[in-house]
Coordinates of N, CA and C in Angstrom, one line a residue:
M1 N -1.0 214.4 -28.3 CA -1.8 215.0 -29.4 C -2.8 214.0 -29.9
K2 N -2.4 212.7 -30.0 CA -3.3 211.7 -30.5 C -4.5 211.6 -29.6
L3 N -4.4 211.8 -28.3 CA -5.5 211.7 -27.3 C -6.5 212.8 -27.6
L4 N -6.0 214.0 -27.9 CA -6.9 215.2 -28.2 C -7.7 214.9 -29.5
T5 N -7.2 214.2 -30.5 CA -8.0 213.9 -31.7 C -9.0 212.8 -31.4
K6 N -8.7 212.0 -30.5 CA -9.6 210.9 -30.2 C -10.6 211.2 -29.1
L7 N -10.5 212.3 -28.4 CA -11.3 212.7 -27.3 C -12.8 212.9 -27.8
P8 N -13.1 213.6 -28.9 CA -14.5 213.7 -29.3 C -15.1 212.3 -29.6
I9 N -14.4 211.4 -30.1 CA -14.9 210.1 -30.4 C -15.2 209.4 -29.1
L10 N -14.3 209.5 -28.1 CA -14.5 208.9 -26.8 C -15.7 209.5 -26.1
A11 N -15.9 210.8 -26.2 CA -17.0 211.5 -25.6 C -18.3 211.0 -26.2
L12 N -18.4 210.8 -27.5 CA -19.6 210.3 -28.1 C -19.9 208.9 -27.7
L13 N -18.8 208.1 -27.7 CA -19.0 206.7 -27.2 C -19.5 206.6 -25.8
A14 N -19.0 207.5 -24.9 CA -19.5 207.5 -23.5 C -20.9 207.9 -23.4
V15 N -21.3 208.9 -24.2 CA -22.7 209.4 -24.2 C -23.6 208.3 -24.7
L16 N -23.3 207.6 -25.8 CA -24.1 206.5 -26.3 C -24.1 205.3 -25.4
S17 N -23.0 205.1 -24.7 CA -23.0 203.9 -23.8 C -23.9 204.1 -22.6
F18 N -24.0 205.3 -22.1 CA -24.7 205.6 -20.9 C -26.1 206.1 -21.1
S19 N -26.6 206.3 -22.3 CA -27.9 206.8 -22.6 C -28.9 205.8 -22.2
C20 N -30.0 206.2 -21.7 CA -31.1 205.4 -21.3 C -32.2 205.3 -22.4
S21 N -32.8 204.2 -22.5 CA -33.9 204.0 -23.4 C -35.1 204.5 -22.7
T22 N -35.9 205.3 -23.3 CA -37.1 205.8 -22.6 C -38.4 205.1 -23.2
D23 N -38.1 204.1 -24.0 CA -39.3 203.4 -24.6 C -40.1 202.8 -23.5
S24 N -41.4 203.1 -23.5 CA -42.3 202.5 -22.6 C -43.2 201.6 -23.3
I25 N -44.0 200.8 -22.6 CA -44.9 199.9 -23.3 C -45.9 200.7 -24.1
D26 N -46.3 201.9 -23.6 CA -47.2 202.7 -24.4 C -46.7 203.2 -25.7
E27 N -45.4 203.6 -25.7 CA -44.8 204.0 -26.9 C -44.6 202.9 -27.9
K28 N -44.3 201.7 -27.4 CA -44.2 200.6 -28.3 C -45.6 200.2 -28.9
V29 N -46.6 200.3 -28.1 CA -48.0 200.0 -28.6 C -48.4 201.0 -29.6
N30 N -48.1 202.3 -29.3 CA -48.5 203.3 -30.3 C -47.7 203.3 -31.5
S31 N -46.5 202.7 -31.5 CA -45.6 202.7 -32.7 C -46.2 201.8 -33.7
I32 N -47.0 200.8 -33.3 CA -47.6 199.9 -34.3 C -48.5 200.7 -35.3
E33 N -49.1 201.8 -34.8 CA -50.0 202.6 -35.6 C -49.3 203.1 -36.8
L34 N -48.1 203.4 -36.7 CA -47.3 204.0 -37.8 C -47.2 203.0 -38.9
S35 N -47.2 201.7 -38.7 CA -47.0 200.8 -39.7 C -48.2 200.1 -40.2
L36 N -49.4 200.5 -39.7 CA -50.6 199.8 -40.0 C -51.1 200.2 -41.5
K37 N -51.4 199.2 -42.2 CA -51.9 199.3 -43.6 C -53.1 198.4 -43.7
T38 N -54.1 198.8 -44.5 CA -55.2 197.9 -44.7 C -55.2 197.6 -46.2
P39 N -54.6 196.4 -46.5 CA -54.5 196.0 -47.9 C -55.9 195.6 -48.4
Q40 N -56.1 195.6 -49.7 CA -57.3 195.2 -50.3 C -57.7 193.8 -49.9
T41 N -58.9 193.6 -49.6 CA -59.4 192.3 -49.1 C -59.4 191.3 -50.2
K42 N -58.8 190.1 -49.9 CA -58.7 189.0 -50.8 C -59.9 188.1 -50.7
T43 N -60.3 187.4 -51.8 CA -61.4 186.4 -51.8 C -61.2 185.4 -50.7
I44 N -60.0 184.9 -50.5 CA -59.8 183.9 -49.4 C -60.1 184.4 -48.0
E45 N -59.8 185.7 -47.8 CA -60.1 186.3 -46.5 C -61.6 186.4 -46.3
V46 N -62.4 186.8 -47.3 CA -63.8 186.9 -47.2 C -64.4 185.5 -46.9
E47 N -63.9 184.5 -47.6 CA -64.3 183.1 -47.4 C -64.1 182.7 -46.0
I48 N -62.9 183.0 -45.4 CA -62.6 182.6 -44.1 C -63.6 183.2 -43.1
L49 N -63.8 184.5 -43.2 CA -64.8 185.2 -42.3 C -66.2 184.6 -42.5
E50 N -66.6 184.3 -43.7 CA -67.9 183.7 -43.9 C -68.0 182.3 -43.3
Q51 N -67.0 181.5 -43.4 CA -67.0 180.2 -42.9 C -67.0 180.2 -41.3
I52 N -66.2 181.1 -40.8 CA -66.2 181.2 -39.3 C -67.6 181.7 -38.8
N53 N -68.2 182.6 -39.5 CA -69.6 183.1 -39.0 C -70.6 182.0 -39.3
H54 N -70.5 181.2 -40.4 CA -71.4 180.1 -40.6 C -71.2 179.0 -39.5
H55 N -70.0 178.8 -39.0 CA -69.8 177.8 -37.9 C -70.4 178.4 -36.7
R56 N -70.2 179.7 -36.4 CA -70.7 180.3 -35.2 C -72.3 180.1 -35.2
L57 N -72.9 180.4 -36.3 CA -74.4 180.3 -36.4 C -74.8 178.9 -36.2
S58 N -74.0 177.9 -36.7 CA -74.4 176.5 -36.6 C -74.4 176.0 -35.2
V59 N -73.6 176.7 -34.3 CA -73.6 176.3 -32.9 C -74.3 177.2 -32.0
G60 N -75.2 178.1 -32.6 CA -76.0 178.9 -31.8 C -75.4 180.2 -31.4
L61 N -74.3 180.6 -32.0 CA -73.6 181.9 -31.6 C -73.9 183.0 -32.6
K62 N -73.8 184.2 -32.1 CA -74.0 185.4 -33.0 C -72.8 185.5 -34.0
P63 N -73.1 185.9 -35.2 CA -72.0 186.2 -36.1 C -71.2 187.4 -35.7
L64 N -69.9 187.4 -36.1 CA -69.1 188.6 -35.8 C -69.0 189.5 -37.0
T65 N -68.7 190.8 -36.6 CA -68.6 191.8 -37.6 C -67.2 192.1 -37.9
D66 N -66.8 192.3 -39.2 CA -65.4 192.6 -39.6 C -65.2 194.0 -39.2
M67 N -63.9 194.4 -39.0 CA -63.5 195.7 -38.6 C -62.1 196.0 -39.3
S68 N -62.1 197.1 -40.0 CA -60.8 197.4 -40.8 C -59.6 197.6 -39.9
V69 N -59.7 198.2 -38.8 CA -58.5 198.3 -37.9 C -58.0 197.0 -37.4
V70 N -58.9 196.1 -37.2 CA -58.5 194.7 -36.8 C -57.8 194.0 -38.0
K71 N -58.3 194.2 -39.2 CA -57.6 193.7 -40.4 C -56.2 194.3 -40.5
S72 N -56.1 195.6 -40.2 CA -54.8 196.2 -40.3 C -53.8 195.6 -39.3
V73 N -54.3 195.4 -38.1 CA -53.4 194.8 -37.1 C -53.1 193.4 -37.5
A74 N -54.0 192.7 -38.0 CA -53.8 191.3 -38.4 C -52.8 191.3 -39.5
F75 N -52.9 192.2 -40.5 CA -52.0 192.3 -41.6 C -50.6 192.5 -41.1
S76 N -50.4 193.4 -40.2 CA -49.1 193.7 -39.7 C -48.4 192.5 -39.2
H77 N -49.2 191.6 -38.5 CA -48.6 190.4 -38.0 C -48.3 189.3 -39.1
T78 N -49.3 189.2 -40.0 CA -49.1 188.3 -41.1 C -47.8 188.7 -41.9
D79 N -47.7 190.0 -42.2 CA -46.6 190.5 -42.9 C -45.3 190.1 -42.2
Y80 N -45.3 190.3 -40.9 CA -44.1 189.9 -40.0 C -43.8 188.5 -40.2
M81 N -44.8 187.6 -40.1 CA -44.6 186.2 -40.2 C -44.0 185.8 -41.6
V82 N -44.5 186.4 -42.7 CA -44.0 186.2 -44.0 C -42.5 186.6 -44.1
D83 N -42.2 187.8 -43.5 CA -40.8 188.2 -43.5 C -39.9 187.3 -42.8
K84 N -40.4 186.7 -41.7 CA -39.5 185.8 -40.9 C -39.6 184.4 -41.4
D85 N -40.6 184.1 -42.3 CA -40.9 182.8 -42.8 C -41.1 181.8 -41.7
Q86 N -41.9 182.3 -40.7 CA -42.1 181.5 -39.5 C -43.4 181.9 -38.9
I87 N -44.2 180.9 -38.5 CA -45.5 181.1 -37.8 C -45.2 181.5 -36.4
S88 N -46.0 182.4 -35.8 CA -45.7 182.8 -34.4 C -46.9 183.6 -33.9
H89 N -46.9 183.8 -32.6 CA -47.7 184.8 -31.9 C -46.8 185.9 -31.4
D90 N -45.6 186.1 -31.9 CA -44.7 187.1 -31.5 C -45.5 188.5 -31.4
N91 N -45.2 189.2 -30.3 CA -45.7 190.6 -30.2 C -47.2 190.7 -30.0
F92 N -47.8 189.6 -29.6 CA -49.3 189.6 -29.4 C -49.7 190.6 -28.4
F93 N -48.9 190.8 -27.3 CA -49.2 191.8 -26.3 C -49.3 193.2 -26.9
T94 N -48.5 193.5 -27.8 CA -48.5 194.8 -28.5 C -49.8 195.0 -29.3
R95 N -50.1 193.9 -30.1 CA -51.4 194.0 -30.9 C -52.6 194.1 -30.0
S96 N -52.6 193.3 -28.9 CA -53.7 193.4 -28.0 C -53.9 194.7 -27.4
N97 N -52.8 195.3 -26.9 CA -52.9 196.6 -26.2 C -53.3 197.7 -27.2
Y98 N -52.8 197.6 -28.4 CA -53.2 198.6 -29.4 C -54.7 198.6 -29.6
L99 N -55.2 197.4 -29.8 CA -56.7 197.3 -30.0 C -57.5 197.7 -28.8
K100 N -57.0 197.4 -27.6 CA -57.6 197.9 -26.4 C -57.6 199.4 -26.2
E101 N -56.5 200.0 -26.5 CA -56.4 201.4 -26.3 C -57.0 202.2 -27.5
N102 N -57.0 201.7 -28.7 CA -57.5 202.5 -29.8 C -58.9 202.2 -30.3
V103 N -59.4 201.0 -30.0 CA -60.8 200.8 -30.5 C -61.7 200.3 -29.3
G104 N -61.1 200.3 -28.1 CA -61.9 200.0 -26.9 C -62.2 198.5 -26.8
A105 N -61.3 197.7 -27.3 CA -61.5 196.2 -27.1 C -61.3 195.9 -25.6
K106 N -62.2 195.0 -25.1 CA -62.2 194.5 -23.8 C -61.3 193.3 -23.7
S107 N -61.4 192.5 -24.7 CA -60.5 191.3 -24.8 C -60.1 191.0 -26.3
V108 N -59.0 190.4 -26.4 CA -58.4 190.1 -27.8 C -57.9 188.7 -27.8
S109 N -58.1 188.0 -28.9 CA -57.5 186.7 -29.1 C -57.1 186.6 -30.6
E110 N -56.3 185.6 -30.9 CA -55.9 185.4 -32.3 C -55.6 184.0 -32.6
N111 N -55.9 183.6 -33.9 CA -55.5 182.4 -34.4 C -54.5 182.7 -35.6
V112 N -53.4 181.9 -35.7 CA -52.5 182.0 -36.8 C -52.4 180.6 -37.4
A113 N -52.0 180.6 -38.7 CA -51.8 179.4 -39.4 C -50.9 179.6 -40.6
Y114 N -50.4 178.6 -41.2 CA -49.6 178.7 -42.5 C -49.7 177.4 -43.3
G115 N -49.6 177.6 -44.6 CA -49.5 176.4 -45.4 C -50.8 176.0 -46.0
Y116 N -51.9 176.4 -45.5 CA -53.2 175.9 -46.0 C -53.5 176.7 -47.3
T117 N -54.1 176.0 -48.2 CA -54.3 176.6 -49.6 C -55.7 177.1 -49.8
S118 N -56.6 176.9 -48.9 CA -58.0 177.4 -49.1 C -58.5 177.8 -47.8
A119 N -59.6 178.6 -47.9 CA -60.3 179.1 -46.7 C -60.9 177.8 -45.9
E120 N -61.4 176.9 -46.7 CA -62.0 175.7 -46.1 C -61.0 174.9 -45.2
T121 N -59.8 174.7 -45.8 CA -58.8 173.9 -45.1 C -58.3 174.6 -43.8
V122 N -58.0 175.9 -43.9 CA -57.5 176.6 -42.7 C -58.6 176.7 -41.6
V123 N -59.8 176.9 -42.0 CA -60.9 177.0 -41.0 C -61.1 175.6 -40.4
K124 N -61.1 174.6 -41.2 CA -61.3 173.2 -40.7 C -60.2 172.9 -39.7
A125 N -59.0 173.3 -40.0 CA -57.8 173.0 -39.1 C -58.0 173.7 -37.8
W126 N -58.4 175.0 -37.8 CA -58.7 175.7 -36.6 C -59.8 175.1 -35.8
L127 N -60.8 174.6 -36.4 CA -61.9 174.0 -35.7 C -61.5 172.6 -35.1
R128 N -60.6 171.9 -35.7 CA -60.1 170.6 -35.2 C -59.2 170.8 -33.9
S129 N -58.7 172.0 -33.7 CA -57.8 172.3 -32.6 C -58.7 172.9 -31.5
E130 N -58.7 172.3 -30.3 CA -59.5 172.8 -29.2 C -59.3 174.3 -28.9
G131 N -58.0 174.7 -28.8 CA -57.8 176.1 -28.5 C -58.2 177.1 -29.6
H132 N -58.0 176.7 -30.8 CA -58.4 177.6 -31.9 C -59.9 177.6 -32.0
R133 N -60.6 176.5 -31.8 CA -62.0 176.4 -31.9 C -62.6 177.3 -30.7
E134 N -62.0 177.2 -29.6 CA -62.5 178.1 -28.4 C -62.4 179.6 -28.8
T135 N -61.4 179.9 -29.5 CA -61.3 181.3 -29.9 C -62.4 181.7 -30.9
I136 N -62.6 180.8 -31.9 CA -63.6 181.0 -32.9 C -65.0 181.1 -32.3
E137 N -65.2 180.3 -31.3 CA -66.5 180.2 -30.6 C -66.6 181.1 -29.4
G138 N -65.6 181.9 -29.2 CA -65.5 182.8 -28.0 C -66.4 183.9 -28.0
D139 N -66.5 184.6 -26.8 CA -67.3 185.8 -26.6 C -66.7 187.0 -27.2
F140 N -66.8 187.1 -28.5 CA -66.3 188.3 -29.2 C -67.4 188.9 -30.1
T141 N -67.1 190.1 -30.5 CA -68.1 190.9 -31.3 C -67.5 191.3 -32.7
Y142 N -66.2 191.4 -32.8 CA -65.6 191.8 -34.1 C -64.4 190.9 -34.4
F143 N -64.1 190.8 -35.6 CA -63.0 190.0 -36.1 C -62.5 190.5 -37.4
D144 N -61.4 190.0 -37.8 CA -60.9 190.2 -39.2 C -59.7 189.3 -39.4
V145 N -59.3 189.1 -40.7 CA -58.3 188.2 -41.0 C -57.4 188.8 -42.1
S146 N -56.1 188.3 -42.1 CA -55.2 188.7 -43.1 C -54.6 187.4 -43.6
A147 N -54.5 187.3 -44.9 CA -53.9 186.1 -45.6 C -52.9 186.6 -46.6
E148 N -51.7 186.2 -46.5 CA -50.6 186.7 -47.4 C -49.7 185.5 -47.8
K149 N -49.2 185.6 -49.0 CA -48.3 184.5 -49.5 C -46.9 185.0 -49.4
N150 N -46.0 184.0 -49.1 CA -44.6 184.4 -49.1 C -44.0 184.2 -50.5
A151 N -42.8 184.4 -50.7 CA -42.2 184.3 -52.1 C -42.3 183.0 -52.7
E152 N -42.4 181.9 -52.0 CA -42.6 180.6 -52.5 C -44.1 180.2 -52.7
G153 N -45.0 181.2 -52.4 CA -46.4 180.9 -52.6 C -47.1 180.2 -51.4
K154 N -46.4 180.2 -50.2 CA -47.0 179.5 -49.0 C -47.9 180.6 -48.3
W155 N -49.1 180.3 -48.0 CA -50.0 181.2 -47.3 C -49.7 181.3 -45.8
Y156 N -49.8 182.5 -45.2 CA -49.7 182.8 -43.8 C -51.0 183.5 -43.4
Y157 N -51.6 183.2 -42.2 CA -52.8 183.7 -41.8 C -52.8 184.3 -40.4
T158 N -53.4 185.4 -40.1 CA -53.6 185.9 -38.8 C -55.1 186.3 -38.7
N159 N -55.8 185.7 -37.8 CA -57.2 185.9 -37.6 C -57.4 186.5 -36.1
I160 N -57.8 187.8 -36.0 CA -57.9 188.4 -34.7 C -59.3 188.6 -34.4
F161 N -59.6 188.4 -33.1 CA -61.0 188.5 -32.6 C -61.0 189.5 -31.4
I162 N -61.9 190.4 -31.3 CA -62.0 191.3 -30.2 C -63.5 191.4 -29.7
K163 N -63.6 191.7 -28.4 CA -64.9 192.0 -27.8 C -64.8 193.5 -27.4
K164 N -65.9 194.2 -27.8 CA -66.0 195.6 -27.4 C -67.1 195.7 -26.3

């Protein structure tokens, strides 16, 4: 009799144990859309974009145009880093694919940073780093940035660049 009362539980466990995940890369990419938010632009973000464009002009490059969907994608990652309290490029493939599939980006790159307290200091740090500078000076047409503070007041930044 005990077996008969446990049989439905065993059947449920069997079904759950052998079910297959049907998550494809496309579904994972599209799922980012559900969590996209565009927070109000902060002064530090405007200053970062202005300083990057000023640098681009100073080296003979065209300025980039900001794009709200790029800001939303950047915010999703900055928010993720704040939650983890760790700087990373985790899930970059997902962000890149989302921008390629939804706004027609041909290429995507990003710079991340944390701890800098002003637009000037974070942009200077990126420019001192060869890889970050190459991104800033890269063949892109649009960009945007998200800057968020964690509970202790430490800033996290995600700056995404795309070419359409």
